[in-house]
Amino acid sequence: MLPFTYALRNLFRDPARLLQTVGGSAVVVLLLIAAVAMNQGMDSVLSSSGSPRNVILMGKGSEESLERSEVSIDAESAAATSISGIETKLGVAAISGEITYQAPIRTSSGKEEPALLRGVLEKALLVHTSVRLLEGTFPGPGEVMVGDLTHRKLGVEKEELAVGQQLYFGDSAMRISGRFTAPGTVLESEIWFDRNDLSSLTQRDSLSSIILRLENTNADDVELFTFQRNDLELAAIREDKYYEKLSIFYQPIQIMTWVTAALVGAGAVFGGLNTLYAAFASRIKEMATLQSIGYTRTALFVSLIQESVLATLSGTLLAFVIAYFLLDGRTVPFSIGTFTLTMTPSVIFTGLIAGILLGTIGTLPPAIRCLLPSLPKALRSN
Amino acid sequence: MKDNLISIKSVTKSFTKGKTTITPLENLSLDVPRGEFLSLMGPSGSGKTTLLNLIAGIDTPTSGEILINGEDISQLSRAQLTKWRAVHVGYIFQLYHLVPILSAYENVELPLLLGKYSKAERKKKINAALELVGLSDRADHRPSELSGGQEQRVAIARAIVHDPDLLVADEPTGDLDRESADSILNLLNSLAKDHGKTVVMVTHDPKASAAAHRALQLEKGQFSSEGHLLNTSTQ
Ligand SMILES: Nc1ncnc2c1ncn2[C@@H]1O[C@H](COP(=O)(O)OP(=O)(O)OP(=O)(O)O)[C@@H](O)[C@H]1O
Ligand SMILES: [Mg+2]
């Protein structure tokens, strides 16, 4: 085998090429880990937003969209009395009729962005168990409370959503009464209204859904209720299943990120191939000399691969450093919430594999072309 | 009976490309005694390099036998030949073919890395080889920092460092001025005379050929004449 230092020093033979390889692989790996982190972040926020013990009752035929769903106000008390197995806390049943509505919200600086609005009564906290008030109070009439990441969804500074500030729904000003957290869920980017407020602001007298928290994950009784009271035209879906369905809805976006990353990656590989072809072609005679000395083609091949992988792994490392400072912990808003980019071990692992693959697969064709000609021919070449 | 290091028996080498076949060497036989410095001359395209490549195990003949040290290398596979070269041959090229990113020392080290030598053993052998070619003080220089003659000396050190029986040189002085050429020829002569190496050298230069023990003229794939058998001493 050729010494490792031979591969290492070959790298510095052409500093421009080295820079190009390191930079190129850094871009590809960065893009890839961004794509993976994005998809993971989205999957993670969707999967942790739903609880298997929560069941959503929504209007029949509107299973895909909570915003389009209509449930009569009476259904809430009917469900509370007919369904057994609803969790109670301090004598209050964990059942929450809610209005969900997507609408543009304006901040005091004048910026307007769509946000997910949820009209609730205080017992909503009994079903949305991840929600905790960080400061202020639950919203009363004329008030709203905002999630800890709502500012990201609205694209404003956090100070603009501080307790005491105003938000505008159309022409109505709402005072921010409190701020809540709901770690890792889409709820954390929502704006919660008093239910009666949202009902009159949106001019609807029906609910969007009723959410119940059960004592266990067995939802048979809820199912039964929807059949017995088919006059209410309800459909039941477990909350975790609902968000699972949502993530299928977002799959095309995820596929798009993959395809984009793959296309840019392929472009980089082809660009890199070109420079490598030239670089290795100029070394055909040297390779032949080493073979005449007694080095096997395998040994030379390994050395060429080492050289490239060394460069692409340096690029990968660079990508990790950039990702650490630029991506890690960054929150990204999407239509129903906000997800966080996290450099998880699997993201790092994916980047590492990509770096190695770039180095090996990208080197394969030029290396083979460089080592394929017969030895006498290669020695003759100029 | 002479002790022949090289014994070539009715070797034919032809190249086929598409419908045309070129046969640069046809039914050629040659014996080279151990320790001989043999020069091969002949017009361009007469098959000198082709013959040298066969002797050095770089290429294989279309037919015939090539016995080196009693071993028929025409029967060896590509992989076997590679291993064989690592032990038995030192190849010296017209344009030196040093690895530009390695120092003189490291270039000379290359053949040794294929054997089982300790670092200290390698160092001893490399220094001895560099000393033999008169370049002890240039060990750390890169090829780009050496003159052509010095580069060729490094190349010779690289060819002899693992102590092969056989040295082949393809126009080793073709790119050098007279003075450098003469010192390279003296070196090759002394490697044969004092160190028992068998040297086969291809050259276009009659003066270079005169430095050898014996000169053969190759023409159209055949030896046309056998030259002098003199010059066993260096001037
Ligand atoms: N790989 C090959 N494929 C086809 N033809 C070849 C090949 N190698 C050599 N030849 C042909 O064989 C003949 C002999 O070539 P060779 O290189 O041995 O000549 P040479 O005597 O070394 O010439 P020169 O003095 O110019 O170096 C030439 O006609 C050459 O074109
Ligand atoms: Mg030739």
XYZ file of C-alpha atoms in Angstrom, chain A residues 29 32-33 309 312-314 316-317 319-320 345-359:
26
model
C -23.490 18.131 2.867
C -28.414 17.559 2.798
C -28.275 17.879 6.553
C -12.465 11.187 0.874
C -14.844 15.601 1.083
C -14.654 14.766 4.786
C -12.945 18.109 5.410
C -18.268 17.652 5.686
C -16.580 18.900 8.827
C -20.552 21.824 6.841
C -21.017 20.598 10.420
C -26.972 12.130 15.815
C -28.887 10.783 12.824
C -28.508 14.125 11.023
C -24.757 14.086 11.704
C -24.565 10.471 10.621
C -26.361 11.223 7.362
C -23.929 14.063 6.666
C -20.961 11.820 7.378
C -22.219 9.091 5.059
C -22.901 11.694 2.375
C -19.356 13.051 2.726
C -17.852 9.582 2.339
C -20.121 8.715 -0.591
C -19.256 11.965 -2.351
C -15.578 11.097 -1.998
